[in-house]
Amino acid sequence: MSMRKKLTILLTVLALLYALTLTAFAAGPNGTLSVQLYSWNQHTYTPASAEVVKLTLNGDPLSGDVPAMIQGGRTLVPVRLVGEALQAQVLWVQQTGQVILTKGEDVIVLTLDSATAIVNGVSTPLPDGVPAQVVGYDGADRTMIPLRFVSETLGAQVEWDQATYTAHLTAELTETAPEAPEEEPETPSQEPEVPADAVRITGMSWSDGTLTIATDQAPNCKVTDLGDRVAIDFLDTVLSEDFTGCTASDTYLSDVRWAQHGADFYPGSDYTVRFVLDLAAGATAAGNLTITTTLTGVSVTTHGASETAPTVSINPQDYAIVIDPGHGGDRPGACYEGIMEKDIDLAVSLKLVSILQNQGFQVIMTRSTDVEIGLYERADLANAAGADVFVSLHSNAAENRPDYQGIYTYYHPSSNRGARLAQAIQTPLCQITGGLDRGIKDADFVVLRETDMCAVLVEMGFMTNHEELMNLTDDSYQQLLAQGIAQGIVDYLTAEAQANA
Ligand SMILES: [Zn+2]
């Protein structure tokens, strides 16, 4: 049985025990609920019990289809209910499992199952580490957020009444426009007027492997590679009244879809039109599509992988790379035969930094000496630097398997580009060093999850294997490790530049 599986079972048992305890000893005056706690990273549900909490807003009862509840000692509330009650804009980002609440100047980013929020760009621990999470109740899943943290960050006050298990919210709200008296004739349309300067999509066509989406002026587009599909978002854009669509499919493209979205879709864009291009089996956006934005729209051309656009060479000065040597200071990491992981990680990192700097990249290190640095601090530093790529270097250990050797590269499960970078590094790294290729793997490591940029973590070899440990401490092998990783970073950036060319 894997450690993860064992842990999952243990956690399930603990959760059940906790649920029983709640039911038996701590039932609040409003009763308890049977809920399912969803793990965003493991895609599993764990049954639990939660106490029902009543809510009021400026004295009036506030309720939705899923009640507020106490879980892990903190009051959780449905994000839509409280977001809307406090007049915050709520945006859900499926790819990253994030909820973004915006009110005036304040922006809170909550990541599912993460104990850290980002408040106005600053990483902030959540009280008691209770994260935003998906809770299943009565057949529906709801994203629940910590009430007090979010409310107070958005300028509301929360008072807790233990006797009635009620959270009283007090907030200064903007007066909503008074409703029109009933006797007045109904206005024909309640829809907000589209500003005259909005971009309009006037049509689309498909011929000979080229999809053309036409606009009446230069569009502002965001392209997102979603793996088996590509999203093209046209910001501040509406479909014109006489817009007619078309179908598009060939060997590389299986379908195209589009939809008009409002202000809650893309931050800062009141009207967004999203086109989704579904890729045919085996096709990739990077390998088989060329997307070009012009003054009069967007064109997407499909092609075989062999005919990819001409080689693009990158300008290293345009890229900032963060190199993160694992551990440090009082946290040595693994320790075998008197050798400490922190020292190997730093030695290879310094060699890697020197190669990258010689190539002209801007390189930032989370540590360049033997000091201790927190995992969240490492991510914060990379985020603050606005880096393009984050590479963390570690050395592995398998206490009971001294025969284990080889190299892994990890990426976060929510990141497609992370997976691409991981593979881009893993291949040359194993080739150049001759290390055993144990493949790329996804993992919910803090430094992968909390970094905004493309991030990977390389486990360069097993310290528990004597032969590999000797390699890891060998100066010329360390140089090969650094070369392999540097090669992978350059390959990845070149491929991305090519895909966007
Ligand atoms: Zn480590």
XYZ file of C-alpha atoms and ligand atoms in Angstrom:
502
model
C 0.000 0.000 0.000
C 1.330 3.423 -0.856
C 1.976 5.989 1.827
C -0.599 8.235 0.269
C -3.257 5.526 0.367
C -2.423 4.697 3.964
C -2.603 8.352 4.819
C -5.946 8.731 3.053
C -7.402 5.838 5.024
C -5.981 7.168 8.252
C -7.411 10.599 7.538
C -10.769 9.087 6.679
C -10.809 7.210 9.987
C -9.817 10.366 11.839
C -12.482 12.363 10.041
C -15.096 9.763 10.950
C -13.983 9.758 14.584
C -14.105 13.531 14.559
C -17.566 13.435 13.015
C -18.753 11.017 15.714
C -17.292 13.228 18.400
C -19.116 16.213 16.982
C -22.423 14.399 16.843
C -22.072 12.986 20.315
C -20.675 15.872 22.277
C -20.768 19.109 20.385
C -24.038 19.314 18.511
C -24.819 22.998 18.214
C -28.298 24.362 18.879
C -29.029 24.482 15.130
C -28.261 20.793 14.570
C -25.697 18.938 12.509
C -25.377 18.070 8.839
C -23.878 15.082 7.095
C -21.522 16.488 4.477
C -18.848 15.250 2.105
C -15.510 17.032 2.247
C -13.953 17.017 -1.202
C -10.203 16.881 -1.707
C -9.434 19.001 -4.750
C -6.034 17.412 -5.263
C -6.941 13.790 -4.665
C -10.463 13.910 -6.129
C -11.889 12.047 -3.166
C -14.810 12.671 -0.827
C -14.627 12.102 2.918
C -17.832 11.960 4.910
C -17.988 14.329 7.859
C -20.386 15.999 10.154
C -20.758 19.760 10.432
C -22.673 22.013 12.776
C -25.189 24.370 11.259
C -24.510 28.059 11.783
C -27.065 30.837 11.313
C -26.030 34.020 9.557
C -27.363 37.536 9.645
C -26.335 40.554 7.613
C -27.002 43.945 9.177
C -29.647 42.281 11.333
C -31.495 40.418 8.585
C -31.264 36.642 8.265
C -29.003 35.513 5.428
C -29.412 32.040 3.969
C -28.783 30.080 0.802
C -29.379 26.541 -0.403
C -26.377 25.279 1.571
C -26.184 26.499 5.166
C -23.142 27.990 6.821
C -21.383 25.373 8.919
C -18.551 24.833 11.358
C -15.785 22.607 10.074
C -12.336 22.265 11.621
C -13.318 24.836 14.250
C -14.038 27.563 11.691
C -17.238 28.818 10.139
C -17.425 28.075 6.438
C -19.939 29.756 4.184
C -20.880 29.306 0.515
C -18.729 31.747 -1.437
C -21.584 32.968 -3.642
C -23.841 33.683 -0.683
C -21.390 35.812 1.262
C -19.590 37.224 -1.765
C -22.807 38.585 -3.163
C -24.145 39.692 0.240
C -20.992 41.760 0.779
C -21.173 43.079 -2.800
C -17.934 41.411 -3.864
C -17.397 40.035 -7.332
C -16.781 36.282 -7.262
C -14.727 34.589 -9.957
C -14.077 30.848 -10.042
C -10.971 29.637 -11.895
C -11.451 25.970 -12.672
C -7.902 25.319 -13.922
C -6.271 26.335 -10.671
C -9.070 25.581 -8.218
C -9.100 29.211 -7.132
C -11.803 31.603 -6.037
C -11.111 35.285 -6.555
C -13.169 37.811 -4.587
C -12.901 41.403 -5.672
C -14.396 44.379 -3.886
C -13.214 47.853 -4.733
C -9.444 47.754 -4.427
C -9.368 44.535 -2.438
C -8.611 41.217 -4.091
C -8.624 37.930 -2.183
C -7.437 34.793 -3.903
C -8.377 31.566 -2.135
C -7.013 28.276 -3.412
C -8.986 25.140 -2.646
C -7.406 23.101 0.163
C -4.629 25.652 0.587
C -3.972 27.112 4.033
C -2.745 30.338 2.459
C -4.681 33.109 0.785
C -3.301 35.897 -1.342
C -4.638 39.253 -0.181
C -3.794 42.139 -2.490
C -0.801 40.220 -3.741
C 0.487 39.230 -0.306
C 0.512 35.629 0.795
C -1.479 35.398 4.045
C -2.028 32.330 6.246
C -5.663 31.428 6.888
C -6.822 31.273 10.539
C -6.228 27.779 11.965
C -5.102 26.740 8.480
C -8.727 26.059 7.503
C -8.824 26.468 3.722
C -11.509 27.172 1.183
C -12.905 23.809 0.214
C -15.572 22.089 -1.765
C -18.272 20.604 0.445
C -20.880 18.223 -0.870
C -24.261 18.526 0.805
C -27.594 17.117 -0.269
C -26.290 16.059 -3.673
C -24.747 19.416 -4.585
C -21.141 20.605 -4.302
C -20.505 24.100 -3.004
C -17.288 26.047 -2.649
C -17.113 27.101 0.985
C -14.840 29.839 2.316
C -13.779 30.855 5.828
C -16.335 33.455 6.938
C -14.421 35.657 9.335
C -11.241 35.929 7.284
C -13.040 36.853 4.086
C -15.584 39.159 5.734
C -13.022 41.097 7.715
C -10.709 41.375 4.744
C -13.601 42.869 2.795
C -14.228 45.385 5.580
C -17.181 43.708 7.322
C -17.388 42.860 11.030
C -18.338 39.456 12.368
C -19.795 38.889 15.818
C -20.283 35.385 17.084
C -23.236 34.491 19.319
C -22.381 31.204 20.989
C -25.830 30.690 22.515
C -27.613 30.632 19.171
C -24.639 29.636 16.962
C -25.188 32.724 14.892
C -22.607 34.800 13.070
C -23.780 38.405 12.809
C -22.227 40.294 9.908
C -22.158 44.053 9.865
C -21.156 45.711 6.630
C -21.485 49.085 5.014
C -23.182 48.352 1.738
C -23.769 50.565 -1.231
C -27.430 51.323 -1.706
C -28.763 49.340 -4.590
C -30.928 51.312 -6.994
C -34.506 51.465 -5.717
C -36.758 49.036 -7.551
C -39.073 50.571 -10.080
C -42.625 50.965 -8.730
C -44.857 48.184 -9.981
C -47.359 50.423 -11.762
C -44.692 51.751 -14.096
C -44.651 50.131 -17.525
C -42.072 47.366 -17.841
C -38.946 48.452 -19.600
C -38.288 46.298 -22.636
C -34.799 45.242 -21.604
C -33.047 45.222 -18.238
C -29.700 44.332 -19.767
C -26.959 46.866 -19.217
C -26.094 48.803 -22.303
C -22.982 47.627 -24.113
C -20.554 50.530 -24.465
C -20.132 51.778 -28.007
C -16.402 51.116 -27.954
C -16.734 47.383 -27.137
C -15.154 45.098 -29.720
C -17.726 43.262 -31.805
C -17.235 39.846 -33.311
C -18.790 40.123 -36.728
C -18.401 36.607 -38.046
C -16.390 33.440 -38.345
C -15.424 31.120 -41.160
C -13.578 27.863 -41.708
C -11.753 26.821 -44.835
C -8.702 24.728 -45.666
C -7.622 24.247 -42.062
C -7.919 27.903 -41.115
C -10.502 29.223 -38.701
C -11.006 32.965 -38.916
C -12.812 34.931 -36.216
C -13.480 38.449 -37.492
C -13.750 41.557 -35.309
C -14.674 45.155 -36.111
C -11.475 46.452 -34.457
C -8.240 45.074 -33.002
C -9.218 42.500 -30.369
C -7.660 41.991 -26.946
C -7.308 38.215 -26.696
C -6.050 35.799 -24.092
C -5.188 32.294 -25.238
C -5.137 29.466 -22.680
C -3.860 25.989 -23.429
C -6.167 23.642 -21.522
C -4.583 20.413 -22.708
C -7.293 18.760 -24.777
C -8.721 22.141 -25.767
C -7.727 25.749 -26.196
C -9.669 28.745 -24.946
C -9.471 32.074 -26.750
C -11.000 34.841 -24.644
C -11.915 38.091 -26.372
C -11.972 40.741 -23.643
C -14.448 43.635 -23.624
C -16.055 42.026 -26.622
C -19.595 41.134 -27.640
C -21.019 39.015 -30.418
C -22.586 41.363 -32.954
C -26.343 41.040 -33.459
C -26.004 39.460 -36.885
C -23.169 37.114 -35.888
C -23.493 33.640 -37.335
C -21.094 30.885 -36.391
C -19.787 27.890 -38.259
C -18.437 24.452 -37.517
C -14.760 23.585 -37.845
C -13.147 20.183 -37.790
C -10.291 18.296 -39.399
C -7.542 15.891 -38.326
C -6.417 18.212 -35.526
C -9.545 20.058 -34.508
C -12.717 18.242 -33.490
C -15.057 21.139 -32.722
C -15.363 24.826 -31.958
C -17.773 26.369 -29.462
C -18.367 29.917 -28.237
C -20.317 31.776 -25.601
C -20.902 35.331 -24.450
C -19.982 35.923 -20.799
C -20.533 38.866 -18.476
C -18.500 40.693 -15.848
C -18.062 37.650 -13.610
C -16.029 35.748 -16.189
C -12.712 37.458 -16.778
C -11.314 39.931 -14.236
C -11.494 43.466 -15.518
C -13.510 42.610 -18.616
C -17.222 43.478 -18.515
C -17.993 41.400 -21.592
C -15.980 38.408 -22.653
C -16.578 36.091 -25.576
C -14.862 32.745 -25.117
C -14.165 30.443 -28.030
C -13.229 26.882 -27.117
C -11.370 24.803 -29.693
C -11.638 21.097 -28.920
C -8.554 19.285 -30.161
C -8.801 15.939 -31.931
C -7.283 12.927 -30.179
C -3.486 13.142 -30.194
C -3.364 16.789 -31.236
C -1.820 19.484 -29.038
C -2.100 23.234 -29.128
C 1.670 23.627 -29.133
C 2.223 21.092 -31.902
C -0.765 21.446 -34.188
C -2.240 24.938 -33.930
C -0.865 28.314 -34.890
C -2.914 31.144 -33.429
C -2.381 34.611 -34.841
C -3.978 37.842 -33.679
C -4.385 40.558 -36.283
C -6.021 43.977 -36.350
C -9.205 42.404 -37.672
C -9.528 39.294 -35.572
C -7.887 35.992 -34.846
C -6.927 33.172 -37.151
C -6.189 29.625 -36.126
C -4.372 27.363 -38.561
C -4.055 23.637 -38.019
C -1.027 21.702 -39.214
C 0.866 18.462 -38.720
C 3.466 18.496 -35.975
C 6.279 18.177 -38.544
C 5.295 21.408 -40.228
C 5.503 23.444 -37.034
C 6.460 27.037 -37.409
C 10.105 27.827 -38.183
C 12.535 27.584 -35.277
C 12.175 30.405 -32.830
C 15.188 31.327 -30.758
C 14.539 32.968 -27.449
C 16.196 35.984 -25.938
C 17.382 34.813 -22.493
C 17.346 38.363 -21.138
C 13.565 38.327 -21.434
C 13.263 35.542 -18.857
C 13.636 35.495 -15.091
C 14.300 32.077 -13.604
C 14.102 31.217 -9.925
C 16.365 28.412 -8.711
C 15.334 27.028 -5.353
C 17.899 24.856 -3.560
C 15.963 22.612 -1.148
C 16.173 22.892 2.654
C 19.026 24.832 4.338
C 20.164 25.988 7.764
C 18.650 23.936 10.578
C 16.664 21.913 8.056
C 19.230 19.729 6.341
C 16.738 17.524 4.467
C 17.777 13.894 4.094
C 21.043 12.854 5.730
C 23.002 9.728 4.794
C 26.593 8.639 5.251
C 27.280 11.955 6.903
C 26.146 13.887 3.818
C 23.310 16.387 4.063
C 20.780 16.945 1.277
C 20.882 20.735 1.677
C 24.541 20.736 0.640
C 23.973 18.688 -2.535
C 20.930 20.787 -3.490
C 22.890 24.022 -3.060
C 25.992 22.776 -4.890
C 24.031 21.745 -7.996
C 21.934 24.937 -7.820
C 25.029 27.141 -7.857
C 26.342 25.309 -10.922
C 22.952 25.612 -12.624
C 22.759 29.332 -11.850
C 26.174 29.918 -13.333
C 25.223 28.113 -16.586
C 21.972 30.062 -16.895
C 23.649 33.388 -16.143
C 26.315 32.704 -18.757
C 23.514 32.175 -21.270
C 22.110 35.581 -20.366
C 19.083 34.631 -18.237
C 18.100 36.683 -15.222
C 18.459 34.258 -12.342
C 17.195 34.593 -8.790
C 17.998 32.137 -5.992
C 15.774 31.566 -2.978
C 18.979 30.926 -1.029
C 22.626 30.990 -2.058
C 24.040 30.128 1.348
C 23.256 27.656 4.115
C 20.175 29.415 5.533
C 16.703 28.180 6.412
C 13.830 29.523 4.326
C 10.126 28.650 4.630
C 8.362 26.992 1.713
C 5.789 29.771 1.415
C 8.540 32.395 1.544
C 10.211 30.684 -1.401
C 7.014 30.878 -3.443
C 6.373 34.470 -2.331
C 9.843 35.483 -3.419
C 9.358 33.945 -6.862
C 5.925 35.573 -7.183
C 7.212 38.960 -6.100
C 10.021 38.656 -8.648
C 7.463 37.976 -11.369
C 9.619 35.077 -12.537
C 8.781 32.987 -15.609
C 10.080 29.670 -14.364
C 10.652 28.158 -10.918
C 12.880 25.116 -10.450
C 13.374 23.529 -7.044
C 16.252 21.081 -6.573
C 16.126 18.178 -4.136
C 17.714 14.823 -3.477
C 15.577 11.793 -2.778
C 15.622 9.102 -0.100
C 13.918 5.722 0.228
C 14.948 4.447 3.637
C 13.932 0.827 3.087
C 14.973 0.534 -0.550
C 18.716 1.125 -0.841
C 18.442 -0.341 -4.353
C 16.317 2.586 -5.590
C 18.055 4.936 -8.007
C 16.971 7.522 -10.486
C 15.494 10.911 -11.273
C 11.952 12.271 -10.917
C 10.637 15.654 -11.948
C 7.453 16.849 -10.225
C 4.839 19.376 -11.308
C 1.568 20.524 -9.769
C -1.512 18.536 -10.903
C -3.316 21.748 -11.875
C -0.566 22.921 -14.216
C -0.296 21.858 -17.857
C 2.729 24.057 -18.441
C 4.306 22.577 -15.303
C 3.918 19.125 -16.837
C 5.504 20.373 -20.072
C 8.463 21.890 -18.222
C 8.857 18.732 -16.121
C 9.090 16.583 -19.237
C 11.345 19.112 -20.981
C 13.781 18.833 -18.056
C 13.438 15.122 -17.349
C 14.447 14.032 -20.868
C 17.828 15.816 -21.289
C 18.603 15.455 -17.580
C 18.432 11.650 -17.772
C 20.224 11.603 -21.125
C 23.130 13.789 -20.047
C 23.666 12.210 -16.610
C 22.794 8.638 -17.569
C 20.550 8.592 -14.474
C 17.601 6.193 -14.398
C 14.494 7.898 -15.824
C 11.740 7.368 -13.242
C 9.454 9.737 -15.121
C 7.535 12.900 -14.302
C 4.941 12.934 -11.532
C 2.380 15.346 -10.168
C 2.394 16.354 -6.510
C 0.772 18.996 -4.358
C 4.019 20.457 -3.023
C 3.785 23.945 -1.499
C 6.423 25.427 -3.789
C 4.594 24.059 -6.855
C 1.134 25.036 -5.679
C 1.879 28.525 -4.344
C 4.019 29.747 -7.210
C 2.271 31.795 -9.898
C 4.666 30.799 -12.654
C 5.543 27.529 -14.320
C 7.154 25.468 -11.552
C 8.799 22.080 -11.132
C 10.730 20.210 -8.472
C 13.570 17.915 -9.513
C 14.552 14.957 -7.336
C 18.033 14.454 -8.689
C 18.773 11.020 -7.251
C 18.526 8.765 -4.206
C 20.839 9.488 -1.290
C 19.853 6.098 0.130
C 21.644 4.374 -2.766
C 25.375 4.389 -2.115
C 26.409 4.589 -5.755
C 24.014 7.417 -6.531
C 24.980 9.283 -3.366
C 28.598 9.156 -4.534
C 27.465 10.609 -7.880
C 25.404 13.330 -6.194
C 28.435 14.502 -4.237
C 30.770 14.282 -7.234
C 31.684 17.642 -8.709
C 31.614 16.555 -12.361
C 28.310 14.641 -11.968
C 26.790 17.736 -10.325
C 27.898 19.676 -13.390
C 26.064 17.175 -15.624
C 22.917 17.525 -13.494
C 23.111 21.305 -13.854
C 23.642 21.042 -17.625
C 20.691 18.687 -18.054
C 18.341 20.948 -16.100
C 19.563 24.075 -17.916
C 19.033 22.329 -21.260
C 15.480 21.407 -20.227
C 14.643 24.991 -19.217
C 15.907 26.339 -22.545
C 14.025 23.622 -24.489
C 10.819 24.426 -22.637
C 11.051 28.217 -23.127
C 11.871 27.725 -26.815
C 8.902 25.399 -27.334
C 6.567 27.858 -25.600
C 7.882 30.753 -27.669
C 7.385 28.678 -30.799
C 3.823 27.815 -29.828
C 3.046 31.500 -29.297
C 4.838 32.693 -32.423
Zn 14.428 17.571 -0.255
